[in-house]
Short mmCIF file of C-alpha atoms and ligand atoms in Angstrom, two decimals:
data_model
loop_
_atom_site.label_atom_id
_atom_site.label_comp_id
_atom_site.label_asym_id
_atom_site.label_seq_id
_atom_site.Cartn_x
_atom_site.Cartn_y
_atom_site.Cartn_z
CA UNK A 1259 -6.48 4.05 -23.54
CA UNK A 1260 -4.79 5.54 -26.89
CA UNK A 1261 -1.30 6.40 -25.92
CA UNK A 1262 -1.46 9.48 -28.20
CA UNK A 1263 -3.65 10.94 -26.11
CA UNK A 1264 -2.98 9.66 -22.82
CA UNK A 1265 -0.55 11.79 -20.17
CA UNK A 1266 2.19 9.70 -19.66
CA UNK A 1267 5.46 11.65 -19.06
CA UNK A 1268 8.24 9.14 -19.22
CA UNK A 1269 11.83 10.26 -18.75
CA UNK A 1270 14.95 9.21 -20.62
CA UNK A 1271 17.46 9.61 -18.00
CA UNK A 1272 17.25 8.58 -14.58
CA UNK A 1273 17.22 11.48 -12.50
CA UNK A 1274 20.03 12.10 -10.21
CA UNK A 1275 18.22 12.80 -6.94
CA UNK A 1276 16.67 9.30 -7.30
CA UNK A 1277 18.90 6.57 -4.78
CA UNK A 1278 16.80 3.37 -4.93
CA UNK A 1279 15.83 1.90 -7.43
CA UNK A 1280 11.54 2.34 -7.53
CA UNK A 1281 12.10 5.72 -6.65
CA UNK A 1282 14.22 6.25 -10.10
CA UNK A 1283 11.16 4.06 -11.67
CA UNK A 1284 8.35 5.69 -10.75
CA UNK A 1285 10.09 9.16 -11.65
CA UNK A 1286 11.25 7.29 -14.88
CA UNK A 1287 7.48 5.84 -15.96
CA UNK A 1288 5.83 9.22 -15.55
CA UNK A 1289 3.96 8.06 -12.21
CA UNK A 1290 4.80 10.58 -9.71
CA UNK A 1291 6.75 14.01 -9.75
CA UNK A 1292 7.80 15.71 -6.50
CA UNK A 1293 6.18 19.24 -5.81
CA UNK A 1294 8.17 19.83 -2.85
CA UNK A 1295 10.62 17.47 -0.14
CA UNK A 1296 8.30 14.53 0.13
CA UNK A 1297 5.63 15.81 -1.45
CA UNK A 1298 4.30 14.27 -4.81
CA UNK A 1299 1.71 14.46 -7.21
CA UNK A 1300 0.35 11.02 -8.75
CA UNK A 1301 0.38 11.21 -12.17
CA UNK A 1302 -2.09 9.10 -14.26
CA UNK A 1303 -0.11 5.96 -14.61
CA UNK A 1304 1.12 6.09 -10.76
CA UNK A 1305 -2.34 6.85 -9.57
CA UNK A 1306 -3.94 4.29 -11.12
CA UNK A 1307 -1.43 1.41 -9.17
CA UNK A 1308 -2.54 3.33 -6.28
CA UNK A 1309 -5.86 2.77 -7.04
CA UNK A 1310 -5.75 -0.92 -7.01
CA UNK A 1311 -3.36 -1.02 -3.91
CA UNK A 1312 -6.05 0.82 -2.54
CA UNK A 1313 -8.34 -1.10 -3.77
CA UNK A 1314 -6.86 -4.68 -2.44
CA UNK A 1315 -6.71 -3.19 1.56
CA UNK A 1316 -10.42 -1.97 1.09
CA UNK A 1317 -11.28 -5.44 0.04
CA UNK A 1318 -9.15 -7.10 2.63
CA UNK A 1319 -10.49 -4.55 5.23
CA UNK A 1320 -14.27 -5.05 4.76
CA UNK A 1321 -14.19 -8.58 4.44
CA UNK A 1322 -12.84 -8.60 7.99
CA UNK A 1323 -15.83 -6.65 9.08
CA UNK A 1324 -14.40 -3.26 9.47
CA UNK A 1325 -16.76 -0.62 8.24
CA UNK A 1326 -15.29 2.18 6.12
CA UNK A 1327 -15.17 6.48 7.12
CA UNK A 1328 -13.98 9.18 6.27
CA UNK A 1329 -12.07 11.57 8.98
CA UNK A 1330 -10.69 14.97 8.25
CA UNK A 1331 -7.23 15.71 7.46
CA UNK A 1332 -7.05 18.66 9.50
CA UNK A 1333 -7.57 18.24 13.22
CA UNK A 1334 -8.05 20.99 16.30
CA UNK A 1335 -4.85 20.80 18.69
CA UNK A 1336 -7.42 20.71 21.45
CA UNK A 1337 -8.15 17.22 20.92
CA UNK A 1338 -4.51 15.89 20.97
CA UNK A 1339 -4.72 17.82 23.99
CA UNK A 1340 -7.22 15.60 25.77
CA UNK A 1341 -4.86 12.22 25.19
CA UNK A 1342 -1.94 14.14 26.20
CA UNK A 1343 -0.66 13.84 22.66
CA UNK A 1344 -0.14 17.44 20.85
CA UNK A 1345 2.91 18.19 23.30
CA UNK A 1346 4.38 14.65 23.35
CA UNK A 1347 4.41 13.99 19.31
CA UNK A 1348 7.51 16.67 18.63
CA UNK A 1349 8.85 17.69 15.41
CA UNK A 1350 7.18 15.50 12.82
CA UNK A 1351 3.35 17.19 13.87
CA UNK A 1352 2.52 19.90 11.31
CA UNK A 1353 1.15 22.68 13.41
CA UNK A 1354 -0.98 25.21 11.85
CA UNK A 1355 -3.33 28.36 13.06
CA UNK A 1356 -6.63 29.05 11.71
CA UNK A 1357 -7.85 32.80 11.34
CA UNK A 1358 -9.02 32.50 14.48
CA UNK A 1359 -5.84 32.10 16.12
CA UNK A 1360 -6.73 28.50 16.73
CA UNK A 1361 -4.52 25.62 16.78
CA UNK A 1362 -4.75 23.03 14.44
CA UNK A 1363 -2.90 20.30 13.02
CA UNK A 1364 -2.35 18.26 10.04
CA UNK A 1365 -3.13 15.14 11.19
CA UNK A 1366 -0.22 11.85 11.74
CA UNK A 1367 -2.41 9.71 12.52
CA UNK A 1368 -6.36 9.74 13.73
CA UNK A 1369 -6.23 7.69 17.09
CA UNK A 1370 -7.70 10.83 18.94
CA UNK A 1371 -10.41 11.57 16.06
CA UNK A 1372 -12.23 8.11 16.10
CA UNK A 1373 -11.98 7.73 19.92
CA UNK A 1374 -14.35 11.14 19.72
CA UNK A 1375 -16.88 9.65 17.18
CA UNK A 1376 -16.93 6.56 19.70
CA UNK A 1377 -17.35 8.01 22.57
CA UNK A 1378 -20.49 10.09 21.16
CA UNK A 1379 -22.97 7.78 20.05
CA UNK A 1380 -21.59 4.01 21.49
CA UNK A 1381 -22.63 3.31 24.90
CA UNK A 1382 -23.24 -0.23 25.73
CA UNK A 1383 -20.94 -3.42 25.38
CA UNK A 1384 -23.74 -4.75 23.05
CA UNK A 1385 -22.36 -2.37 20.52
CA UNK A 1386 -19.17 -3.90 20.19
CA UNK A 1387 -17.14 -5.18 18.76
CA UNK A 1388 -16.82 -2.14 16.59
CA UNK A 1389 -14.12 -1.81 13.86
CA UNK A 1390 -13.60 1.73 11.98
CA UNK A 1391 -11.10 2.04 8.84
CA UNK A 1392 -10.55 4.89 6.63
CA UNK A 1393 -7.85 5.06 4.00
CA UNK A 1394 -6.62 8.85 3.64
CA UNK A 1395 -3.44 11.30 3.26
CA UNK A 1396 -1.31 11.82 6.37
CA UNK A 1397 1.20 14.66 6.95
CA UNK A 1398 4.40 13.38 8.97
CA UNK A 1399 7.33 16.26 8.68
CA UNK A 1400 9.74 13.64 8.74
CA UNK A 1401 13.80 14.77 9.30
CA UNK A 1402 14.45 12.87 6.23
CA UNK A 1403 12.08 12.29 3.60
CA UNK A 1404 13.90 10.21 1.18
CA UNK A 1405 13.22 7.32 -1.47
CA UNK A 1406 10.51 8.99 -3.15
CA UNK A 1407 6.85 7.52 -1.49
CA UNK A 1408 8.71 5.00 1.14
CA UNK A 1409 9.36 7.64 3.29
CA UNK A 1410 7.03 11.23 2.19
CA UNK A 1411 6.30 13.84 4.72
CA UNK A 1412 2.47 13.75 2.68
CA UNK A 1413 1.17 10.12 2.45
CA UNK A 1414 -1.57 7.17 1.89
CA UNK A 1415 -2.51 5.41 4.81
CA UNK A 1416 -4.94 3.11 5.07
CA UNK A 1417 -5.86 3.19 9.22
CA UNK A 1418 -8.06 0.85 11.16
CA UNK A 1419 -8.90 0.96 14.60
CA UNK A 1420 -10.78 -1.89 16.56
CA UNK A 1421 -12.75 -1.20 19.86
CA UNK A 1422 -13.57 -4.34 22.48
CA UNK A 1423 -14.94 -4.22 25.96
CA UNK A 1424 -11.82 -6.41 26.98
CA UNK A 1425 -8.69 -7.82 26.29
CA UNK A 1426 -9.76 -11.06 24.91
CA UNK A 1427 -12.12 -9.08 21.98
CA UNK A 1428 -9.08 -6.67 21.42
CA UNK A 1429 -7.21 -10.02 21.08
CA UNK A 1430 -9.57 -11.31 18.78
CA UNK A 1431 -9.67 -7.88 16.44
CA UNK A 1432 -6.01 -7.99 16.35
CA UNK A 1433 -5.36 -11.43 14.99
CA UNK A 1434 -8.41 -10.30 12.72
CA UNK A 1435 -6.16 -7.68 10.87
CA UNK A 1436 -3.02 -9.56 11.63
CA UNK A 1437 -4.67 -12.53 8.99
CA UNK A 1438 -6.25 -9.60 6.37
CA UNK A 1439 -2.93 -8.08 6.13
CA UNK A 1440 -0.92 -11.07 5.24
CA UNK A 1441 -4.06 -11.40 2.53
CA UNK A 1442 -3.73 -8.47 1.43
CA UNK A 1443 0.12 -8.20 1.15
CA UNK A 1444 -0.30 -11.69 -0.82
CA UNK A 1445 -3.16 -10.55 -3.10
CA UNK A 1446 -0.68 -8.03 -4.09
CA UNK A 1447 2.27 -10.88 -5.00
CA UNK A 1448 4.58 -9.88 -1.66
CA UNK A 1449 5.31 -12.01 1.24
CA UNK A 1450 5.24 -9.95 4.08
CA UNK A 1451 6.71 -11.15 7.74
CA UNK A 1452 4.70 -10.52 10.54
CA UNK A 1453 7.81 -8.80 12.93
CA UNK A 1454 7.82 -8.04 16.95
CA UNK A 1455 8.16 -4.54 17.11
CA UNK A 1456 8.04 -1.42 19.54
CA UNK A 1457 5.24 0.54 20.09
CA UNK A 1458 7.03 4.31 19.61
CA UNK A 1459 4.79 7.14 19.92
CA UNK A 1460 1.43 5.14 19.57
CA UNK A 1461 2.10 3.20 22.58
CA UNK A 1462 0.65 -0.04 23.79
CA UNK A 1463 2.46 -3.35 24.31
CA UNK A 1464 0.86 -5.92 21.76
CA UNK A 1465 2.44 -4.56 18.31
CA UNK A 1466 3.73 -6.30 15.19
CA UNK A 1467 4.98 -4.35 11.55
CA UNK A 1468 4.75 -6.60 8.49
CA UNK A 1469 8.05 -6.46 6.87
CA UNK A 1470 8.74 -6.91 3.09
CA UNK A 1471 12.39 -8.32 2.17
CA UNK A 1472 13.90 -6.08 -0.05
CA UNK A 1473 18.10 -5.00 -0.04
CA UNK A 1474 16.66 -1.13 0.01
CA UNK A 1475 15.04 -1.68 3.04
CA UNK A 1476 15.23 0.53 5.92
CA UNK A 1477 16.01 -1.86 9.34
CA UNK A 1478 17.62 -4.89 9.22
CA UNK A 1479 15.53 -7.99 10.07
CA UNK A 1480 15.71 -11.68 11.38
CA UNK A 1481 13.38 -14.32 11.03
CA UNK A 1482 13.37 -17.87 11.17
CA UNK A 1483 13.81 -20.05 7.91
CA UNK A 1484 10.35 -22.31 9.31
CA UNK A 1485 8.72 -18.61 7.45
CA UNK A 1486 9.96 -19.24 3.53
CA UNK A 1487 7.70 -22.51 3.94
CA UNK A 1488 4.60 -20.42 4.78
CA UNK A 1489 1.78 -20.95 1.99
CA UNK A 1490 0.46 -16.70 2.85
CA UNK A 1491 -1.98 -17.41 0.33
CA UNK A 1492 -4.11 -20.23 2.74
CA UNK A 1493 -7.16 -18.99 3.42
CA UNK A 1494 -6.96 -20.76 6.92
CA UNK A 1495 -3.59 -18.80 8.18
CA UNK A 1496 -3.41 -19.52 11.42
CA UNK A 1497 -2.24 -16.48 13.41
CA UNK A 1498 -0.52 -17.45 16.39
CA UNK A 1499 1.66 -20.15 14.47
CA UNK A 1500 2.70 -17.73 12.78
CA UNK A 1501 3.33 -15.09 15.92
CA UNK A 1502 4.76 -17.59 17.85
CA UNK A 1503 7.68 -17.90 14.86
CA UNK A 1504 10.08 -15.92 15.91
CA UNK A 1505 10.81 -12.78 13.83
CA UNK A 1506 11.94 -9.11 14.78
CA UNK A 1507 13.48 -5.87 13.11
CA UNK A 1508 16.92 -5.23 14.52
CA UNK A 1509 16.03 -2.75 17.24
CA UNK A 1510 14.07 -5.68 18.62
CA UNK A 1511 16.24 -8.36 18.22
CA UNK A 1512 18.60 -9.24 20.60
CA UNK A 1513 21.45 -12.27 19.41
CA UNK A 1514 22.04 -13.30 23.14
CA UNK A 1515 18.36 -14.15 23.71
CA UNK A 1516 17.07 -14.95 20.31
CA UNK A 1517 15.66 -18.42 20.38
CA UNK A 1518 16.28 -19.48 16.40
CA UNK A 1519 19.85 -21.68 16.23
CA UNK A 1520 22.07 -19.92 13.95
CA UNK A 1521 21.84 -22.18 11.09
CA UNK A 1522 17.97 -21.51 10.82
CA UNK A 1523 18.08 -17.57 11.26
CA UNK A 1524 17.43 -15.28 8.41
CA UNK A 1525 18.57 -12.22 7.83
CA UNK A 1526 17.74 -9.34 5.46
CA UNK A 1527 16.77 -6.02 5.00
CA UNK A 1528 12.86 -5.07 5.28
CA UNK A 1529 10.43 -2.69 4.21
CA UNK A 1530 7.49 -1.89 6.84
CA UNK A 1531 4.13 -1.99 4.79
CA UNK A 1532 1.82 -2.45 7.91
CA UNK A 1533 2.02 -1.73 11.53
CA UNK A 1534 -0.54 -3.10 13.94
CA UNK A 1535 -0.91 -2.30 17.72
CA UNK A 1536 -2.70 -3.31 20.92
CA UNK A 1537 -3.43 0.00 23.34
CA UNK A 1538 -5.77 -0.86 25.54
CA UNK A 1539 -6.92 2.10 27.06
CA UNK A 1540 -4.27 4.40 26.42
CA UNK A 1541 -6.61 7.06 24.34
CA UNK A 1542 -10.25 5.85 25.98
CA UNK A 1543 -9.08 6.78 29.64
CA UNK A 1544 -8.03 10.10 29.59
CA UNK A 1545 -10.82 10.32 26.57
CA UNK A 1546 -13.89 9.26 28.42
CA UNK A 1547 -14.75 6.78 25.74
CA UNK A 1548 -16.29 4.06 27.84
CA UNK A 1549 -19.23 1.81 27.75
CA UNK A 1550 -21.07 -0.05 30.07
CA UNK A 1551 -20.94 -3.57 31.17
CA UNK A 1552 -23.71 -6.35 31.31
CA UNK A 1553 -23.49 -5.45 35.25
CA UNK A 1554 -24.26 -1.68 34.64
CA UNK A 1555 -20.99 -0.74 35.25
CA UNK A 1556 -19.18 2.01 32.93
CA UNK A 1557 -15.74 0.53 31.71
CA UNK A 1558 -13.00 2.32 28.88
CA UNK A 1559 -12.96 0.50 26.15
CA UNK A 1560 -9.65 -1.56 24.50
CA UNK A 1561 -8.26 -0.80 21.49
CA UNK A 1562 -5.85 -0.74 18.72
CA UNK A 1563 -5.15 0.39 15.35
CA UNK A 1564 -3.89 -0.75 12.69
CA UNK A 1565 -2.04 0.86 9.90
CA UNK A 1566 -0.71 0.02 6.47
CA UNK A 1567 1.33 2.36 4.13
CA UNK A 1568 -0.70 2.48 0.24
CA UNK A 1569 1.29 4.91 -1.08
CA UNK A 1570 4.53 3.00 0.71
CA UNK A 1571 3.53 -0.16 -0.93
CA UNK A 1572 3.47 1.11 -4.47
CA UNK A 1573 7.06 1.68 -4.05
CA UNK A 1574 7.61 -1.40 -2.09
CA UNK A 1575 6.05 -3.24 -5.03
CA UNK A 1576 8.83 -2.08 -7.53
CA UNK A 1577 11.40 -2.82 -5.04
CA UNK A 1578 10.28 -6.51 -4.98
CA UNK A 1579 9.62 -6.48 -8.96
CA UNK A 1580 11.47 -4.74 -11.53
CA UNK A 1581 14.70 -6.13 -13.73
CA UNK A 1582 17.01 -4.14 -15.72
CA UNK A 1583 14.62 -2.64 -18.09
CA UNK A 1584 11.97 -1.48 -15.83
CA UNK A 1585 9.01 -2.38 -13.94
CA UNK A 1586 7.37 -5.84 -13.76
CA UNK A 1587 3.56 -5.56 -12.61
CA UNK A 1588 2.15 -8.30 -11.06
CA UNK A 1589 -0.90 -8.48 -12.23
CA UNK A 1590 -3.49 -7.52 -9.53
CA UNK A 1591 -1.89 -3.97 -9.16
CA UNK A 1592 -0.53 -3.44 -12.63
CA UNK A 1593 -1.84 0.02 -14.28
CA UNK A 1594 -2.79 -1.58 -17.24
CA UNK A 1595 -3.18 -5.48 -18.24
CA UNK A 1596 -2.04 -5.39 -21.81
CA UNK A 1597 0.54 -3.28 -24.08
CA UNK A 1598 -0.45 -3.11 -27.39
CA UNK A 1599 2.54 -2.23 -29.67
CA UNK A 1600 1.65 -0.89 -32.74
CA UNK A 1601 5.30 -1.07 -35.43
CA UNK A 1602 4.57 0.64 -38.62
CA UNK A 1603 1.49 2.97 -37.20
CA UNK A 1604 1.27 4.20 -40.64
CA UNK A 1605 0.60 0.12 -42.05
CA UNK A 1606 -3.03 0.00 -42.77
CA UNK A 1607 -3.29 -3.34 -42.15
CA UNK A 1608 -1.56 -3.41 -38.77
CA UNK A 1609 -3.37 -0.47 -37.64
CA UNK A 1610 -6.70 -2.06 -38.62
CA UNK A 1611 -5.64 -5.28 -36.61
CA UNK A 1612 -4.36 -3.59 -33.38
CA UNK A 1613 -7.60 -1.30 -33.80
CA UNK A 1614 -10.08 -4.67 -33.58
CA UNK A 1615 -8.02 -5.88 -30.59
CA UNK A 1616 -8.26 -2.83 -28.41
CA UNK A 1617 -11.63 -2.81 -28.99
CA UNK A 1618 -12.30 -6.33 -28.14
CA UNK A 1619 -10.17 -6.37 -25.02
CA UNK A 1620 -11.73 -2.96 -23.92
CA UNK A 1621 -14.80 -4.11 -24.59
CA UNK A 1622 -14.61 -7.49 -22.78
CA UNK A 1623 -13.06 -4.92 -19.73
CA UNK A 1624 -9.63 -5.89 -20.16
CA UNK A 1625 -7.77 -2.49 -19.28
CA UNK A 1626 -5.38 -1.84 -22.24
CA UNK A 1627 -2.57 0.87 -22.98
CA UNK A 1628 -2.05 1.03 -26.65
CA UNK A 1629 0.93 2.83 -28.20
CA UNK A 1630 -0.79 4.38 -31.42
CA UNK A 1631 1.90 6.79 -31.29
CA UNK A 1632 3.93 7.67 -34.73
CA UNK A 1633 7.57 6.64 -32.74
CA UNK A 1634 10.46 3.86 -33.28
CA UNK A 1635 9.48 0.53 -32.77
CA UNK A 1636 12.30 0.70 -30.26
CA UNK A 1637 11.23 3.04 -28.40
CA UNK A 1638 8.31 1.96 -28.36
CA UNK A 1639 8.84 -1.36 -26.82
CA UNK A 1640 11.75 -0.12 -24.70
CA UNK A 1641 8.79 2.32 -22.77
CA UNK A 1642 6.10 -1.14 -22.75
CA UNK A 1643 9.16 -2.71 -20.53
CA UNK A 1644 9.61 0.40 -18.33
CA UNK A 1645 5.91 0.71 -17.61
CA UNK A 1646 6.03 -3.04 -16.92
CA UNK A 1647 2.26 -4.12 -18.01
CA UNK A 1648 2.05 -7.77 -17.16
CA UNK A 1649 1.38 -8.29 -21.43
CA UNK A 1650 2.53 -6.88 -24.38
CA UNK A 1651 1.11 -7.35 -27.71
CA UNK A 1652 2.66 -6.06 -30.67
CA UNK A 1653 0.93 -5.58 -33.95
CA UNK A 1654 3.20 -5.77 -37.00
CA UNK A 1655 2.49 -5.20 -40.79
CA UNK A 1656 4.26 -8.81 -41.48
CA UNK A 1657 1.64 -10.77 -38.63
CA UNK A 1658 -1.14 -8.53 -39.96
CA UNK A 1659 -1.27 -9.81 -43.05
CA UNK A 1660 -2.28 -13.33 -41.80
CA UNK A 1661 -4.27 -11.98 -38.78
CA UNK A 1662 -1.71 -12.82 -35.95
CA UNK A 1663 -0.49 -10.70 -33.32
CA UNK A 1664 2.70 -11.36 -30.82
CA UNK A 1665 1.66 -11.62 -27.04
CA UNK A 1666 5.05 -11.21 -24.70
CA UNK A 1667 5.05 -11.70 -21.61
CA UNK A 1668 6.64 -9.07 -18.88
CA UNK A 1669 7.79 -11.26 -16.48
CA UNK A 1670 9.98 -14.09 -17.80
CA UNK A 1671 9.78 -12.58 -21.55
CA UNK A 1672 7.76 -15.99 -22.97
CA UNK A 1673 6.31 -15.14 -26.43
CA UNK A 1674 3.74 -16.59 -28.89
CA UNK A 1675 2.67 -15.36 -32.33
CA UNK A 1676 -1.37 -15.92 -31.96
CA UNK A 1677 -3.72 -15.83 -34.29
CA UNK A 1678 -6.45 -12.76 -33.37
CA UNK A 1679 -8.82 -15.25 -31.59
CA UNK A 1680 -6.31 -16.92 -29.42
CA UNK A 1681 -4.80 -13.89 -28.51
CA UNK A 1682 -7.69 -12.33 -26.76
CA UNK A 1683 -9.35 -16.04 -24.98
CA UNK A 1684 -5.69 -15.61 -23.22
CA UNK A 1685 -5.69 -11.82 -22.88
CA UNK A 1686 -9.46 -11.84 -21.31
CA UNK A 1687 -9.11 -14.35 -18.80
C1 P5A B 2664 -1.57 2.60 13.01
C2 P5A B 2664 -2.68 3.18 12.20
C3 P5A B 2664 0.28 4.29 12.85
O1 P5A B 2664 0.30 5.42 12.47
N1 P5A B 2664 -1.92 4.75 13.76
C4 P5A B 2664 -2.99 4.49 12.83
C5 P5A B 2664 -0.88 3.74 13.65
N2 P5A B 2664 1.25 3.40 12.57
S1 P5A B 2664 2.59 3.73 11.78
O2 P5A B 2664 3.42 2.56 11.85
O3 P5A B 2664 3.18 4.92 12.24
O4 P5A B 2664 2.20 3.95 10.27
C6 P5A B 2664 1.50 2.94 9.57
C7 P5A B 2664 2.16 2.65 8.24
O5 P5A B 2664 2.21 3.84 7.46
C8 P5A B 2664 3.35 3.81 6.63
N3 P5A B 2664 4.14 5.05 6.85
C9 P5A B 2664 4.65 5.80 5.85
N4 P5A B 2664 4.58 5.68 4.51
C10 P5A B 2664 5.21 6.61 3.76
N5 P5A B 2664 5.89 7.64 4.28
C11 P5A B 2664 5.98 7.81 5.62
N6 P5A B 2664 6.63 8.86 6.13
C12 P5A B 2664 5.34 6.86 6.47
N7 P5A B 2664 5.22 6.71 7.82
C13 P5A B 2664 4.49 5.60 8.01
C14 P5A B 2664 4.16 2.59 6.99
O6 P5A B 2664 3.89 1.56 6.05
C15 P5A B 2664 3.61 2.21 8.35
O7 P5A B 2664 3.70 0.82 8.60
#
């Protein structure tokens, strides 16, 4: 992508209504603009990450074995009705009529809506277990939308929800998720603690949020130290060592009962990317979604669901890497891989140079932002660092003419003058 014809809005100032600190970022780096109190539109750069957040939990999810839908946004009130729901969810439910006078909703969550598609077409334990995701925007009028996409009223979620004839399968689905989140979380560079948590308004009694350190966090959290030795990125993660560590967010933990000895309990502030939950039967009861035994007998079926916050996480992600002059992408979610930095557009041989490069890298399907723009080198390389692509190469009339290039890197700020060649074997790896 030529930067002189790309859409990326960047902002000199940091605006005022910004507190934290990804919030002022993405508002900074042209990612996201608000349209109205936690409401945003995604603007190129800032949809992209979301893309590949996106794309990381779909990965994650249907290597578990859940199988991916689609469900509406907009649900009929006479669902929530059935589960007992539409009164008991307050304030935070968008309620809307229809011409027809007919209640509707924009939906919170979609617990009621997949119990329906169950209970229509799965009837025997032999169809189970069955495991439904779908990764879509979610309206919660929340009191206090604040800190940009952490906490929207409009939102990405990416929702799962598992369905076992008993408690052992539900058992089993659970710890299923519990393992592809902390995958996922890691693919994405961010250690994520698996916390004891309540239920709240989805109810159940098996429940754990995955918690990412950061100072902006929301609750305070406690965890034991035995967690920073954790390798999240084992592909054998076992999951009840890792539930039976102790961990919990503060409205959870409880000093005169907690079992870590002072010296070996952490404490910090989290962000929740993911919140998973055991039900049972909570929605499939008063729902009539059962199925029937090997005996013949009919039986409601167990579930859970499990959620994790994509458009959260983008924000998350800043929160756990940025430094003083902007972003630092790791790389699985960065927008783009490389920066090129053209200085002296107007130098023929620089322009000729950076010109071969894009090509090659674009053509070998490296993604690659390059600044063709007629601007101050300054400028220039003072937006590469606020956009935070994981590697910057600039093009300069000086390297051009003997065919080298300088490759920076974001995070740490390493840098090597390359000769063409070099430059893109490390660039296309
Ligand atoms: C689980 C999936 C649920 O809604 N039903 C379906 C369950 N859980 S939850 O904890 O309420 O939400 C799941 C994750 O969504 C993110 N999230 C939000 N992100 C941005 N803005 C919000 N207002 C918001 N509310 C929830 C969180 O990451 C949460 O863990």
């Amino acid at each position: 992508m030529r930067l002189s014809r790309y859409f990326l809005p960047v902002l000199k100032e940091t605006p005022a209504e910004a507190e934290i600190v990804s919030h002022q970022l993405m508002l900074r780096a042209g990612m996201i603009q608000q349209l109205s109190a936690g409401i945003y539109s995604w603007l190129p750069l800032g949809w992209r990450v979301l893309q590949k957040v996106e794309a990381i939990v779909r990965e994650e999810m249907d290597r578990s074995g859940a199988i991916e839908i689609l469900m509406p946004t907009i649900q009929p009130a006479d669902l929530w009705r059935e589960s007992g729901r539409y009164d008991a969810y307050g304030k935070e439910m968008l309620r809307i009529k229809d011409r027809h006078e007919r209640d509707m909703l924009f939906g919170p969550t979609n617990e009621e809506n997949v119990t329906d598609i169950f209970r229509r077409h799965v009837k025997s334990y032999r169809q189970l277990p069955l495991n439904l995701y779908h990764i879509q925007w979610k309206f919660r009028d929340e009191v206090r939308p604040r800190f940009g996409v952490m906490r929207g009223r409009e939102f990405l979620m990416k929702d799962a929800y598992s369905f076992d004839l008993d408690l052992e399968g539900a058992r089993r689905s659970y710890d299923a998720y519990f393992v592809a989140y902390l995958r996922a979380f890691h693919r994405m560079g961010l250690t994520a603690i698996p916390m004891v948590a309540d239920t709240g308004p989805i109810g159940g009694d098996m429940s754990h949020e995955f918690q990412i350190l950061a100072s902006t966090g929301e609750s305070e959290v406690f965890f034991d130290a035995a967690f920073e030795d954790i390798d999240f990125g084992d592909p054998n993660l076992d999951p009840e060592r890792l539930k039976a560590l102790y961990a919990a967010a503060d409205e959870k933990h409880d000093p005169a009962t907690c079992p870590v000895p002072k010296d070996r309990l952490r404490s910090g502030r989290g962000i929740e990317v993911g919140h998973i939950f055991y039900f049972g039967t909570k929605y499939s009861e008063p729902m009539n979604a059962t199925v029937s035994t090997a005996d013949g007998a009919d039986v409601p079926v167990h579930m859970g669901s499990y959620g994790i916050g994509v458009s959260r996480l983008v924000g998350a992600l800043i929160e756990a890497n940025h430094d003083a002059a902007g972003i630092v992408w790791p790389e699985s979610v960065a927008p783009f891989k490389v920066g090129i930095v053209t200085i002296r557009h107007d130098d023929e041989a620089a322009n000729a140079l950076a010109e071969d490069l894009y090509r090659k890298l674009t053509g070998a399907g490296v993604e690659v932002l390059w600044d063709d723009r007629d601007e101050r080198a300054g400028a220039k390389f003072a937006t590469m660092d606020l956009i935070g692509l994981p590697h910057q190469v600039t093009v300069g009339p000086r390297g051009a003419k003997s065919g080298r290039v300088e490759v920076k890197d974001r995070r740490g700020g390493a840098k090597d003058e390359l000769s063409l060649d070099a430059a893109i074997e490390r660039l296309a790896r």
